[in-house]
Tab-separated table of C-alpha atoms in Angstrom:
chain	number	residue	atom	x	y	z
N	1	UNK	CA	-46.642	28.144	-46.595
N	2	UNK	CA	-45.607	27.864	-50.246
N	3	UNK	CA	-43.919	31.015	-51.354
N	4	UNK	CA	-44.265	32.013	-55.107
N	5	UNK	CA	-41.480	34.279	-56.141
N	6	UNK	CA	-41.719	36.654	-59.612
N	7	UNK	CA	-43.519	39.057	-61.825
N	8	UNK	CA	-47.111	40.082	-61.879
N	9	UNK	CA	-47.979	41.976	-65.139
N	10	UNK	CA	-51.472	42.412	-67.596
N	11	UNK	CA	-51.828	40.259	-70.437
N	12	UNK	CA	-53.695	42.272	-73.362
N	13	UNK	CA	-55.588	39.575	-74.403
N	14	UNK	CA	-57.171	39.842	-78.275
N	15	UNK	CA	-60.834	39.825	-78.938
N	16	UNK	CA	-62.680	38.141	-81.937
N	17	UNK	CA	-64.606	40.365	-81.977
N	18	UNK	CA	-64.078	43.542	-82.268
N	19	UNK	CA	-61.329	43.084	-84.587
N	20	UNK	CA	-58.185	44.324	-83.275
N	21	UNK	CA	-59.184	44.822	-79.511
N	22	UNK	CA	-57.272	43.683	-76.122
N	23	UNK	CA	-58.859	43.105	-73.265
N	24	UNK	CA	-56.366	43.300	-69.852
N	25	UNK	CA	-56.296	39.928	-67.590
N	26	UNK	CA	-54.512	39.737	-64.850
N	27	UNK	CA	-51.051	37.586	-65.604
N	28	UNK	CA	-47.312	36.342	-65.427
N	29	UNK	CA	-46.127	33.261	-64.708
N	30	UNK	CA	-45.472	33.556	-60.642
N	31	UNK	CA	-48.806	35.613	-60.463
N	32	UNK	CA	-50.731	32.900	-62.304
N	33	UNK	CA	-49.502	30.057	-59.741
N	34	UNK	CA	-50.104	31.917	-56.553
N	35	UNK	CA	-53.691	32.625	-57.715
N	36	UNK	CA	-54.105	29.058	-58.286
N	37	UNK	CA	-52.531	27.799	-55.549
N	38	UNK	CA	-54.837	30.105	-53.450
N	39	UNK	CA	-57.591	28.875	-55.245
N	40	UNK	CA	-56.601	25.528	-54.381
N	41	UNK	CA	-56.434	26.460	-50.573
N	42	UNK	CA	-52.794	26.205	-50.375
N	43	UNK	CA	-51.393	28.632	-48.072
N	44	UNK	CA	-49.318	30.907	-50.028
N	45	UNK	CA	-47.282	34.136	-50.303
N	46	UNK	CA	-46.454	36.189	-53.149
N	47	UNK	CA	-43.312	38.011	-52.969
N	48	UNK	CA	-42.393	40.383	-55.802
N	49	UNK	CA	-42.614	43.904	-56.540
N	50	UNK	CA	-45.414	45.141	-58.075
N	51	UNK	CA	-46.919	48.471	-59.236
N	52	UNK	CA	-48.459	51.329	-57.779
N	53	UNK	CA	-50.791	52.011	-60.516
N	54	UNK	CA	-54.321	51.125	-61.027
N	55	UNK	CA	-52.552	47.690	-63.028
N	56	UNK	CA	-51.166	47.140	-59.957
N	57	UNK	CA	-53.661	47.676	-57.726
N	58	UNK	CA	-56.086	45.278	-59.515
N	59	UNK	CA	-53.589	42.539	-59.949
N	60	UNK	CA	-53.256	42.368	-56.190
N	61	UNK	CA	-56.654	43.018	-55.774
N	62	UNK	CA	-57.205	39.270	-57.667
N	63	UNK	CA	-54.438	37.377	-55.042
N	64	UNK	CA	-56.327	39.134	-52.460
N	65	UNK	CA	-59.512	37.562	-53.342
N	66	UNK	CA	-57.663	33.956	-53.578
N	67	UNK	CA	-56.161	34.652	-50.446
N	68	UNK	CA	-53.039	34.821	-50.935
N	69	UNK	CA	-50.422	36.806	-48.671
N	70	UNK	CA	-49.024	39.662	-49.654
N	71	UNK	CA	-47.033	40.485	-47.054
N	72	UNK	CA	-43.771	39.851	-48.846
N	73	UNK	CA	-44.794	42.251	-51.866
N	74	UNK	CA	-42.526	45.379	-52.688
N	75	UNK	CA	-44.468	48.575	-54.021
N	76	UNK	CA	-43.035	51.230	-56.301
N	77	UNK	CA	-44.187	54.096	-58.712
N	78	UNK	CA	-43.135	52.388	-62.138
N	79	UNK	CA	-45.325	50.861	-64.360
N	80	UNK	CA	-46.796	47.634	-64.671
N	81	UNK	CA	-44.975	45.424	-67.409
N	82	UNK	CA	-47.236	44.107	-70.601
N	83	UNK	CA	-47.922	41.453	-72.582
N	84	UNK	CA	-49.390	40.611	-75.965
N	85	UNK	CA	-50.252	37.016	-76.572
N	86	UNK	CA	-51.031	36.304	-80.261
N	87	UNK	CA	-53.169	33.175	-80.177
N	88	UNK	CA	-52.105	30.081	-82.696
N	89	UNK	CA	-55.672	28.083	-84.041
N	90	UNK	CA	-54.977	25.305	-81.381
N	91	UNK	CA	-55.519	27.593	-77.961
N	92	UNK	CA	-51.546	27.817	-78.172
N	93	UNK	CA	-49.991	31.402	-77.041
N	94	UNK	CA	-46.861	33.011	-77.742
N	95	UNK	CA	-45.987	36.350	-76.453
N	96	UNK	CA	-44.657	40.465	-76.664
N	97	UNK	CA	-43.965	42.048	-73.787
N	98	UNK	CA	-43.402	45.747	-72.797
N	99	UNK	CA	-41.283	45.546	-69.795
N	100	UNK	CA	-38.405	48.517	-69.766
N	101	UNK	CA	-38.758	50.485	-66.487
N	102	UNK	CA	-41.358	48.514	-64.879
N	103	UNK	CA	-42.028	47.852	-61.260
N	104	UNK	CA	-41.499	43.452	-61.447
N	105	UNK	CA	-37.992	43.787	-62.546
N	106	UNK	CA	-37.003	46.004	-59.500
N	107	UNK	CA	-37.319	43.375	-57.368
N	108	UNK	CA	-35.025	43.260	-54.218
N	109	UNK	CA	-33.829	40.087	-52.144
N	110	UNK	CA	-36.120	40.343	-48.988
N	111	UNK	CA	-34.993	39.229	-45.639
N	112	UNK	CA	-35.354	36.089	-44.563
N	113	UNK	CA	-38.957	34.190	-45.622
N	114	UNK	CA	-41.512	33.581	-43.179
N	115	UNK	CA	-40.195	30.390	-40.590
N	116	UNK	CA	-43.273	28.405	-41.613
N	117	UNK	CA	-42.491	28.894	-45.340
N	118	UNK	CA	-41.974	25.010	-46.665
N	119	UNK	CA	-41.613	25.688	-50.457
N	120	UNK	CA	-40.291	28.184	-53.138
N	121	UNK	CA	-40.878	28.876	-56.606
N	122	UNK	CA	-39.641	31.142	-59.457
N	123	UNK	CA	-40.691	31.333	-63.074
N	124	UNK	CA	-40.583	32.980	-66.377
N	125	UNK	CA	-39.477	37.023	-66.593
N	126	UNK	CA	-38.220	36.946	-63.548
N	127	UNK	CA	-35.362	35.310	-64.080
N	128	UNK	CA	-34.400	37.087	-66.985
N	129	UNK	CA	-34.776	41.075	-66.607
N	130	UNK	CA	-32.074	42.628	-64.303
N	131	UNK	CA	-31.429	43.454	-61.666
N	132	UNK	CA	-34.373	41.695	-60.144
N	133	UNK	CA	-33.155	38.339	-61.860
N	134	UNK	CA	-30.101	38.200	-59.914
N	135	UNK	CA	-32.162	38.661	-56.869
N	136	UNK	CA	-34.240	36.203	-57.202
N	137	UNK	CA	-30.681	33.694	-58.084
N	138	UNK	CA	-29.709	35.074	-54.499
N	139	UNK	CA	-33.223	34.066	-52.861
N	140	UNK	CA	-32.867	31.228	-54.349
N	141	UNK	CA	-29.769	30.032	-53.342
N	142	UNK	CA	-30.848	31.123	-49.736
N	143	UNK	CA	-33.751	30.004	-49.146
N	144	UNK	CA	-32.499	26.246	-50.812
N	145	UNK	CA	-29.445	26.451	-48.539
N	146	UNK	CA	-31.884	26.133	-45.478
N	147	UNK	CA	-33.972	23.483	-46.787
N	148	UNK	CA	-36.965	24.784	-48.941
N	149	UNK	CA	-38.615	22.462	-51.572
N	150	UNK	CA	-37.852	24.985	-54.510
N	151	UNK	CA	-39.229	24.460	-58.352
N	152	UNK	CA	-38.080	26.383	-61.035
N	153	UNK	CA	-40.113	27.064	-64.126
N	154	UNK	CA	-37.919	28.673	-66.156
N	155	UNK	CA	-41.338	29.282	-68.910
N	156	UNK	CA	-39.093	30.793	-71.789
N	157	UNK	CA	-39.684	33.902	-73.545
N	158	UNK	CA	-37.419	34.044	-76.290
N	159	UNK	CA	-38.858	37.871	-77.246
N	160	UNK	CA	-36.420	38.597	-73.667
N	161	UNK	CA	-33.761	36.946	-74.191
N	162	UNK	CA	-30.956	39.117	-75.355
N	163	UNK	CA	-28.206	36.115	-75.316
N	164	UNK	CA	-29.776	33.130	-75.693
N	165	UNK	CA	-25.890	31.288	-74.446
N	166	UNK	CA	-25.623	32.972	-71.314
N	167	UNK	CA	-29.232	32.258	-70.442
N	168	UNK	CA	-28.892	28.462	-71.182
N	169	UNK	CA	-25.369	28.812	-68.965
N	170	UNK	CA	-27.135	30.847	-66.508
N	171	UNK	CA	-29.789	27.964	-65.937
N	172	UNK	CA	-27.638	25.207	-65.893
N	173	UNK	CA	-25.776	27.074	-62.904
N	174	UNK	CA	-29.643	27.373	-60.958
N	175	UNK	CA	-29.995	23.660	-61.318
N	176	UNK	CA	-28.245	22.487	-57.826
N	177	UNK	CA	-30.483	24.373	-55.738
N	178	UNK	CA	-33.666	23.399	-57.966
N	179	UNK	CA	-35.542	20.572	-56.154
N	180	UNK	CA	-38.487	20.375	-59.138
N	181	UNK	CA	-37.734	21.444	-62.578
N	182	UNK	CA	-40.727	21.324	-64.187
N	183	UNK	CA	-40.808	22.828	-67.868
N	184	UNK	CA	-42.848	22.209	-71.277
N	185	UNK	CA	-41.495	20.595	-74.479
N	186	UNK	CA	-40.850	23.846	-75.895
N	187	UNK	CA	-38.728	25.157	-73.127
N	188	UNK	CA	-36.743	21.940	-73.607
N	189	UNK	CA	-35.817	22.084	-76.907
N	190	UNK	CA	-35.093	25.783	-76.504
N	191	UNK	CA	-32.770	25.011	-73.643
N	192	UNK	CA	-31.322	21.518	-75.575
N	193	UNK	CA	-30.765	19.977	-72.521
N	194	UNK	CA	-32.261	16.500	-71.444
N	195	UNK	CA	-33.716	14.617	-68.355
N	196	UNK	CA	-31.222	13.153	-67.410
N	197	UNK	CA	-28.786	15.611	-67.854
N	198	UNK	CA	-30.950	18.334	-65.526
N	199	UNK	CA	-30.934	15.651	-63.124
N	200	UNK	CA	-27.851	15.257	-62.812
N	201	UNK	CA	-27.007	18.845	-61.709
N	202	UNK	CA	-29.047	18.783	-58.804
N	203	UNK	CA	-32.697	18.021	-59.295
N	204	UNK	CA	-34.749	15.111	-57.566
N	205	UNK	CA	-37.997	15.128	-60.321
N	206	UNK	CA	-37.802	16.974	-63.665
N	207	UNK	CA	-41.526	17.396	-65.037
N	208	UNK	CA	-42.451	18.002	-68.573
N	209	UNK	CA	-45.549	19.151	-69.824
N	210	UNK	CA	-46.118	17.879	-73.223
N	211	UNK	CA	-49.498	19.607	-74.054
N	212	UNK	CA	-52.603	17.055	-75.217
N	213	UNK	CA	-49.856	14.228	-74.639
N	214	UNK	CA	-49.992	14.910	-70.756
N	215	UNK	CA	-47.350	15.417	-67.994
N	216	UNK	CA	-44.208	13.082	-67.681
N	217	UNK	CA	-41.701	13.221	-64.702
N	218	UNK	CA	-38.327	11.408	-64.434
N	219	UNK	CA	-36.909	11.490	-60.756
N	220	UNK	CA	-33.462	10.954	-59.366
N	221	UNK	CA	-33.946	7.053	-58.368
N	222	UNK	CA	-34.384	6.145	-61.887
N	223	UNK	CA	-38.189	6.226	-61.972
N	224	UNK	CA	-40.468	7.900	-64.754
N	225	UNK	CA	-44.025	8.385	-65.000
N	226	UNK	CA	-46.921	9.823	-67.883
N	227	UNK	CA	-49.957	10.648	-66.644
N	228	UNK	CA	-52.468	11.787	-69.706
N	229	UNK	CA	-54.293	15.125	-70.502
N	230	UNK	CA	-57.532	15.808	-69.954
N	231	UNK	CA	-59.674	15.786	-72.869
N	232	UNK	CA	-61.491	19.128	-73.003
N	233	UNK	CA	-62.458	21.649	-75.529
N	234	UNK	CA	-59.484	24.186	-75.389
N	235	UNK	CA	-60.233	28.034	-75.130
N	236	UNK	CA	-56.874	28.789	-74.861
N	237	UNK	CA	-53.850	27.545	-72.798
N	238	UNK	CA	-52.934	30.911	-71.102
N	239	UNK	CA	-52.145	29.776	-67.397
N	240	UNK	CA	-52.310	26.030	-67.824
N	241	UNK	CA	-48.406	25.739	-67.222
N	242	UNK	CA	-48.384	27.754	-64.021
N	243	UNK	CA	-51.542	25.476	-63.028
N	244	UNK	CA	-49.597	22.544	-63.280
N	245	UNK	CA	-46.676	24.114	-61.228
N	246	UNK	CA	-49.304	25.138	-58.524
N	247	UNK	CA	-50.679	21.727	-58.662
N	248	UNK	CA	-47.574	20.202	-58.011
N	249	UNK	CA	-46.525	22.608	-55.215
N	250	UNK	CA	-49.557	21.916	-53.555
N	251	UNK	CA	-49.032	18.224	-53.381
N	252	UNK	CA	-45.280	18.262	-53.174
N	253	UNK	CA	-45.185	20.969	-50.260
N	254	UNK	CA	-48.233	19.108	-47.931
N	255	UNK	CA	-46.741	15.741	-48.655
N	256	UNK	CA	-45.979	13.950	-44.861
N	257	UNK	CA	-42.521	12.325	-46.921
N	258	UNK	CA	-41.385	14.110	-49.860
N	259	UNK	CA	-39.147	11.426	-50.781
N	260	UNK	CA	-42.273	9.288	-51.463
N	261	UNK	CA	-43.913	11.322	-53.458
N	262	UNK	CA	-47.050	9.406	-55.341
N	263	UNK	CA	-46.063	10.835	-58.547
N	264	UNK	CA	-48.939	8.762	-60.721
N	265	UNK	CA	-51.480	10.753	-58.313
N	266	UNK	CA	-49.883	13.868	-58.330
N	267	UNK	CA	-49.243	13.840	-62.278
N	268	UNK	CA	-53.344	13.165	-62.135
N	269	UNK	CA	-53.715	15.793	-60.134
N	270	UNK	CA	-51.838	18.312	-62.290
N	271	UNK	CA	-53.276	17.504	-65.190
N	272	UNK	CA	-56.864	17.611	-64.253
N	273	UNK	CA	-56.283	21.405	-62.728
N	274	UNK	CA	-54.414	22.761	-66.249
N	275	UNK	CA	-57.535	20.886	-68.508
N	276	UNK	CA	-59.749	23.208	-66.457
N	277	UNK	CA	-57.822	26.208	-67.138
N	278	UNK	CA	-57.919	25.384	-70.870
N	279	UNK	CA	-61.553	25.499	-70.809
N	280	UNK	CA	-61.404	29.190	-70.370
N	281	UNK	CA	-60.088	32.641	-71.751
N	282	UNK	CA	-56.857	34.107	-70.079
N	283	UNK	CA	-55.603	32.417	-66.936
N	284	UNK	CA	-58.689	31.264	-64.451
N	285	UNK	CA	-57.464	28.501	-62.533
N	286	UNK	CA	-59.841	25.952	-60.828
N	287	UNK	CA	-61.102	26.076	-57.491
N	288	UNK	CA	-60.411	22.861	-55.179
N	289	UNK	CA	-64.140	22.533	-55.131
N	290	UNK	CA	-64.037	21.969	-58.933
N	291	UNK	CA	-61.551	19.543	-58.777
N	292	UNK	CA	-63.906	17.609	-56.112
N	293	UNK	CA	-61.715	18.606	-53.599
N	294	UNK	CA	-62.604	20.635	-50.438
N	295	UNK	CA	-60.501	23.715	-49.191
């Protein structure tokens, strides 16, 4: 089982027509990569807290249909946080967020995760709004501590990012119980680290996503590998980060050896699955049958 850790909120998506109108999808960075890895036929869990309102409701309504478990998932009365992607001319998104008092960032450190969980991974809002970030630090120092594969996305959202220092100091200090960092170019230069550097703290494969110039990873023994995007005709990119990280989960976590990993293959793999997503509005992952794969 691959466990997905963070928040689930509504992105208000804007029309073209009519001007000035949002339509609500289903989104957030840990919510986007459970639904694909479900969609993928991984088996997964998503553990966060999410709302009791109709937002709520229909965003686990969408994991349901995936199947993905939501046996870990904490319930409460507050709202369901927001976002607001404006969309740049190339399918490119960059985001607003309404997010004081809402249900995600309530999260509490659950007991211990399922014994046939094999992999972890945290993302994006999560780790920034209290006090559920520093529950999620605590799971993940756990659930590393007795072996997990863990992969951190850490997906930056400058609009929540009150002290842009202590969040670069705060990563650096999640980095020895990271086992996949896998982040895009923008992310990197935010955070103005570098490969090797992140490697050096604790990681065994950092991957970057480097939009139409495809996925690289660099990996503790030296090694470093590009794999190219898929040409497609973008829609947007909402989603096509979080497919990559369920992509990689779901070759990383079923792999008989992880420390020989067939990163060419899985690199492939990753990119195919976030072309897909492109294709289409909001975040709608592929299904393994579209990848030729079967369930």
């Amino acid at each position: 089982m691959i466990v997905v850790g963070g928040e689930a909120l509504i992105d208000l998506v804007p029309l073209v027509e009519p001007p000035g109108a949002l339509l609500p999808r289903p989104g957030g960075g840990p919510y986007n990569t459970a639904l694909a890895l479900g969609r993928l036929g991984a088996s997964v869990a998503f553990c966060s807290r999410v709302s009791a309102d109709g937002f709520g409701e229909g965003l686990l309504a969408g994991l349901r249909a995936a199947g993905v478990d939501l046996s870990l998932v904490q319930r409460g009365p507050e709202p369901t946080s927001l976002a607001v992607p404006s969309l740049a001319p190339d399918g490119s998104a960059a985001y607003g967020f309404y997010v004081e008092g809402t249900a995600d960032r309530l999260f509490a450190l659950p007991p211990a995760l399922p014994p046939r969980a094999r992999a972890l991974a945290l993302g994006t809002c999560s780790l920034v709004l209290e006090p559920g970030a520093s529950a999620y630090d605590a799971l993940l120092r756990r659930e590393s501590g007795r072996g997990l594969l863990t992969l951190l996305d850490p997906n930056i959202r400058p609009a929540l990012i009150a002290d842009p220092a202590g969040y670069r100091e705060r990563f650096l200090g999640r980095l020895p119980y990271v086992s996949v960092l896998k982040l895009s170019e923008e992310d990197a230069d935010w955070l103005g680290g570098r490969a090797g550097d992140w490697l050096a703290a604790g990681p065994s494969a950092v991957v970057l996503t480097r939009g139409a110039a495809g996925l690289t990873v660099w990996t503790s023994d030296g090694a470093e590998y590009t794999a190219a995007a898929r040409r497609v005709a973008v829609v947007d990119t909402i989603g096509a980060g979080d497919t990559v990280n369920a992509a990689l989960l779901h070759r990383l976590a079923g792999a008989p050896d992880p420390g020989a990993v067939d990163w060419p293959d899985v690199l492939a793999y990753a990119a195919h699955a976030a072309g897909l997503t492109c294709t289409r509005a909001g975040c709608e992952p592929p299904y393994a049958a579209e990848l030729g794969l079967s369930r």
